[in-house]
Every structure is written in structure tokens, then in C-alpha cells.
PDB file of C-alpha atoms in Angstrom:
ATOM      1  CA  MET A   1    -185.922 -35.318 -25.509  1.00  0.00           C
ATOM      2  CA  ASN A   2    -189.224 -33.861 -26.698  1.00  0.00           C
ATOM      3  CA  HIS A   3    -192.369 -35.242 -28.295  1.00  0.00           C
ATOM      4  CA  VAL A   4    -190.933 -35.003 -31.845  1.00  0.00           C
ATOM      5  CA  ASP A   5    -188.010 -37.233 -30.853  1.00  0.00           C
ATOM      6  CA  LEU A   6    -190.512 -39.878 -29.794  1.00  0.00           C
ATOM      7  CA  LEU A   7    -192.291 -39.868 -33.149  1.00  0.00           C
ATOM      8  CA  PRO A   8    -191.168 -42.349 -35.801  1.00  0.00           C
ATOM      9  CA  VAL A   9    -188.791 -41.028 -38.442  1.00  0.00           C
ATOM     10  CA  PRO A  10    -190.917 -39.675 -41.306  1.00  0.00           C
ATOM     11  CA  PRO A  11    -190.846 -41.616 -44.596  1.00  0.00           C
ATOM     12  CA  MET A  12    -188.146 -40.558 -47.058  1.00  0.00           C
ATOM     13  CA  ASP A  13    -190.759 -39.455 -49.613  1.00  0.00           C
ATOM     14  CA  THR A  14    -191.845 -36.663 -47.222  1.00  0.00           C
ATOM     15  CA  ALA A  15    -188.381 -35.056 -47.381  1.00  0.00           C
ATOM     16  CA  THR A  16    -189.505 -32.701 -50.132  1.00  0.00           C
ATOM     17  CA  ASP A  17    -192.836 -31.742 -48.582  1.00  0.00           C
ATOM     18  CA  PRO A  18    -193.179 -27.945 -48.246  1.00  0.00           C
ATOM     19  CA  VAL A  19    -191.362 -26.215 -45.390  1.00  0.00           C
ATOM     20  CA  HIS A  20    -193.385 -23.520 -43.612  1.00  0.00           C
ATOM     21  CA  SER A  21    -191.747 -23.546 -40.181  1.00  0.00           C
ATOM     22  CA  ALA A  22    -188.671 -24.633 -38.255  1.00  0.00           C
ATOM     23  CA  SER A  23    -190.637 -27.684 -37.125  1.00  0.00           C
ATOM     24  CA  ASP A  24    -191.381 -28.602 -40.754  1.00  0.00           C
ATOM     25  CA  LEU A  25    -187.700 -28.257 -41.631  1.00  0.00           C
ATOM     26  CA  ARG A  26    -186.729 -30.480 -38.719  1.00  0.00           C
ATOM     27  CA  GLN A  27    -189.109 -33.172 -39.993  1.00  0.00           C
ATOM     28  CA  ARG A  28    -187.689 -32.892 -43.541  1.00  0.00           C
ATOM     29  CA  TRP A  29    -184.161 -33.335 -42.177  1.00  0.00           C
ATOM     30  CA  ARG A  30    -185.337 -36.305 -40.070  1.00  0.00           C
ATOM     31  CA  ALA A  31    -186.841 -37.907 -43.191  1.00  0.00           C
ATOM     32  CA  LEU A  32    -183.574 -37.431 -45.091  1.00  0.00           C
ATOM     33  CA  MET A  33    -181.246 -38.569 -42.334  1.00  0.00           C
ATOM     34  CA  GLY A  34    -183.484 -41.322 -40.961  1.00  0.00           C
ATOM     35  CA  PRO A  35    -181.774 -43.558 -38.454  1.00  0.00           C
ATOM     36  CA  LEU A  36    -178.294 -42.764 -39.791  1.00  0.00           C
ATOM     37  CA  GLY A  37    -175.453 -42.610 -37.326  1.00  0.00           C
ATOM     38  CA  PHE A  38    -172.630 -40.138 -37.671  1.00  0.00           C
ATOM     39  CA  ASP A  39    -169.082 -40.735 -36.497  1.00  0.00           C
ATOM     40  CA  GLN A  40    -168.026 -37.124 -36.999  1.00  0.00           C
ATOM     41  CA  ARG A  41    -169.580 -33.702 -36.698  1.00  0.00           C
ATOM     42  CA  LEU A  42    -170.854 -32.468 -40.049  1.00  0.00           C
ATOM     43  CA  LEU A  43    -172.554 -29.328 -41.270  1.00  0.00           C
ATOM     44  CA  TRP A  44    -175.088 -30.187 -43.961  1.00  0.00           C
ATOM     45  CA  PHE A  45    -176.613 -27.522 -46.162  1.00  0.00           C
ATOM     46  CA  GLY A  46    -179.135 -27.395 -48.938  1.00  0.00           C
ATOM     47  CA  PHE A  47    -181.509 -24.998 -50.598  1.00  0.00           C
ATOM     48  CA  VAL A  48    -185.236 -24.486 -50.136  1.00  0.00           C
ATOM     49  CA  GLY A  49    -186.875 -23.412 -53.392  1.00  0.00           C
ATOM     50  CA  THR A  50    -189.536 -20.780 -53.882  1.00  0.00           C
ATOM     51  CA  ASP A  51    -192.103 -23.588 -53.653  1.00  0.00           C
ATOM     52  CA  ARG A  52    -190.788 -24.094 -50.054  1.00  0.00           C
ATOM     53  CA  ARG A  53    -189.483 -27.600 -50.896  1.00  0.00           C
ATOM     54  CA  LEU A  54    -185.919 -28.783 -50.351  1.00  0.00           C
ATOM     55  CA  ILE A  55    -184.010 -28.883 -53.612  1.00  0.00           C
ATOM     56  CA  LYS A  56    -182.703 -32.435 -54.123  1.00  0.00           C
ATOM     57  CA  ALA A  57    -179.021 -31.649 -53.662  1.00  0.00           C
ATOM     58  CA  LEU A  58    -177.224 -31.532 -50.319  1.00  0.00           C
ATOM     59  CA  SER A  59    -173.639 -30.791 -49.393  1.00  0.00           C
ATOM     60  CA  GLN A  60    -171.692 -31.306 -46.214  1.00  0.00           C
ATOM     61  CA  ILE A  61    -168.482 -30.136 -44.610  1.00  0.00           C
ATOM     62  CA  ALA A  62    -166.655 -31.457 -41.569  1.00  0.00           C
ATOM     63  CA  MET A  63    -167.062 -29.222 -38.536  1.00  0.00           C
ATOM     64  CA  ASN A  64    -164.429 -28.052 -36.103  1.00  0.00           C
ATOM     65  CA  PRO A  65    -165.382 -28.107 -32.425  1.00  0.00           C
ATOM     66  CA  ARG A  66    -165.733 -24.313 -32.625  1.00  0.00           C
ATOM     67  CA  PRO A  67    -166.747 -22.222 -35.648  1.00  0.00           C
ATOM     68  CA  LYS A  68    -163.813 -20.691 -37.524  1.00  0.00           C
ATOM     69  CA  GLY A  69    -164.470 -17.241 -38.983  1.00  0.00           C
ATOM     70  CA  ARG A  70    -162.500 -17.801 -42.186  1.00  0.00           C
ATOM     71  CA  ILE A  71    -164.311 -21.061 -42.960  1.00  0.00           C
ATOM     72  CA  LEU A  72    -167.724 -19.504 -42.298  1.00  0.00           C
ATOM     73  CA  LYS A  73    -166.863 -16.481 -44.444  1.00  0.00           C
ATOM     74  CA  ASN A  74    -165.796 -18.724 -47.327  1.00  0.00           C
ATOM     75  CA  LEU A  75    -168.937 -20.851 -46.967  1.00  0.00           C
ATOM     76  CA  MET A  76    -171.292 -17.865 -46.868  1.00  0.00           C
ATOM     77  CA  SER A  77    -169.522 -16.223 -49.788  1.00  0.00           C
ATOM     78  CA  ALA A  78    -169.942 -19.408 -51.841  1.00  0.00           C
ATOM     79  CA  LEU A  79    -173.588 -19.751 -50.792  1.00  0.00           C
ATOM     80  CA  ARG A  80    -174.273 -16.106 -51.683  1.00  0.00           C
ATOM     81  CA  THR A  81    -172.718 -16.643 -55.133  1.00  0.00           C
ATOM     82  CA  THR A  82    -174.794 -19.804 -55.634  1.00  0.00           C
ATOM     83  CA  LEU A  83    -177.989 -18.053 -54.516  1.00  0.00           C
ATOM     84  CA  ASP A  84    -177.354 -15.346 -57.099  1.00  0.00           C
ATOM     85  CA  ASP A  85    -177.852 -18.041 -59.761  1.00  0.00           C
ATOM     86  CA  PHE A  86    -181.291 -18.956 -58.360  1.00  0.00           C
ATOM     87  CA  GLN A  87    -184.463 -16.942 -58.618  1.00  0.00           C
ATOM     88  CA  PRO A  88    -185.227 -14.652 -55.659  1.00  0.00           C
ATOM     89  CA  GLY A  89    -186.863 -16.375 -52.700  1.00  0.00           C
ATOM     90  CA  VAL A  90    -184.585 -19.431 -52.499  1.00  0.00           C
ATOM     91  CA  THR A  91    -183.184 -19.903 -48.990  1.00  0.00           C
ATOM     92  CA  VAL A  92    -180.508 -22.025 -47.309  1.00  0.00           C
ATOM     93  CA  ALA A  93    -181.154 -24.764 -44.737  1.00  0.00           C
ATOM     94  CA  PHE A  94    -178.463 -26.012 -42.345  1.00  0.00           C
ATOM     95  CA  LEU A  95    -178.245 -29.174 -40.265  1.00  0.00           C
ATOM     96  CA  LEU A  96    -175.592 -29.974 -37.666  1.00  0.00           C
ATOM     97  CA  THR A  97    -175.008 -33.699 -37.133  1.00  0.00           C
ATOM     98  CA  GLY A  98    -172.642 -35.627 -34.950  1.00  0.00           C
ATOM     99  CA  PRO A  99    -172.117 -38.771 -32.934  1.00  0.00           C
ATOM    100  CA  GLY A 100    -174.408 -39.613 -30.068  1.00  0.00           C
ATOM    101  CA  ARG A 101    -177.869 -38.603 -29.020  1.00  0.00           C
ATOM    102  CA  GLY A 102    -179.193 -36.032 -26.681  1.00  0.00           C
ATOM    103  CA  PRO A 103    -180.404 -32.485 -26.512  1.00  0.00           C
ATOM    104  CA  ILE A 104    -178.944 -29.524 -28.333  1.00  0.00           C
ATOM    105  CA  SER A 105    -175.532 -28.806 -26.815  1.00  0.00           C
ATOM    106  CA  GLN A 106    -173.911 -25.477 -26.019  1.00  0.00           C
ATOM    107  CA  ALA A 107    -171.490 -26.130 -28.907  1.00  0.00           C
ATOM    108  CA  ASP A 108    -174.490 -26.612 -31.235  1.00  0.00           C
ATOM    109  CA  ARG A 109    -175.947 -23.305 -30.040  1.00  0.00           C
ATOM    110  CA  ILE A 110    -172.637 -21.530 -30.670  1.00  0.00           C
ATOM    111  CA  TRP A 111    -172.500 -23.009 -34.179  1.00  0.00           C
ATOM    112  CA  ALA A 112    -176.117 -22.021 -34.879  1.00  0.00           C
ATOM    113  CA  LYS A 113    -175.542 -18.434 -33.741  1.00  0.00           C
ATOM    114  CA  SER A 114    -172.306 -18.172 -35.727  1.00  0.00           C
ATOM    115  CA  LEU A 115    -174.024 -19.491 -38.861  1.00  0.00           C
ATOM    116  CA  ALA A 116    -176.979 -17.123 -38.447  1.00  0.00           C
ATOM    117  CA  ASP A 117    -174.738 -14.111 -37.789  1.00  0.00           C
ATOM    118  CA  MET A 118    -172.471 -14.827 -40.759  1.00  0.00           C
ATOM    119  CA  ALA A 119    -175.469 -15.539 -43.017  1.00  0.00           C
ATOM    120  CA  GLU A 120    -176.907 -12.151 -42.112  1.00  0.00           C
ATOM    121  CA  ARG A 121    -173.571 -10.484 -42.833  1.00  0.00           C
ATOM    122  CA  PHE A 122    -173.457 -12.057 -46.320  1.00  0.00           C
ATOM    123  CA  ALA A 123    -177.195 -11.617 -47.024  1.00  0.00           C
ATOM    124  CA  VAL A 124    -177.728 -15.388 -47.153  1.00  0.00           C
ATOM    125  CA  PRO A 125    -181.403 -16.018 -46.341  1.00  0.00           C
ATOM    126  CA  LEU A 126    -182.065 -18.917 -43.975  1.00  0.00           C
TER     127      LEU A 126
END
């Protein structure tokens, strides 16, 4: 647990404040998710506009314990196609959620690396 975990969940109306850092993005996700509990592992994704604010549309997919190449390829291909419809400068934001509390797990790190690697391969800006 770190100092951010000890802070109260930010108000929902801060969820679309500008994102300038990973810490900012974490706070935006915290505002959106609040005290929700999750009974399954989910990968959430949304878009950050050129104004650096989260676009008010999120999607989610159920996660396997380990990343599956075919699923990640299909996701990144779809995200790349969607990004092509936006103006340049729009990026993608991911959030991994699951049951329980605690620090980032090794499985989370594997997922994060797999997402980042596949995003780079498909030219999906994060």
C-alpha cells in the first residue's frame, strides 16, 4: 500500500480532469471506479482525447489469468481502427481490475507488459 491508497477516493466529477501523468490517470480511474468491488478480473479501456481528458465511454473485457496473443491482437487491431477515426493525439488508457486488494501482482505486471508490447506492435498510443 502506498500514500495514494490511503487518500480518499476522488469525487466522480474529477474523472474527466486532464491527465498529464500516470499518477493523474490512476486518480481518474479511482474516481470512476470508486469503492466498487469486482468479482472477476476485467480489462477496462477508454480513450484520452487531445485535451488530455478521458472520453466519456469505457469498455471492458473479461481477462484470462494469462494474456492470450490472439485476444490481444484482436483488441489492438480494433483499437487501432477506432483511433483512425479520431483526430491525431488521442491515446488509449487501460485499467486491470479484479477481486481483492493488495499490491500489483506478478500477473498484473505480465498483463501490463503484454498490453504495452502489443500496443507498440499495432501503433496504439498509450
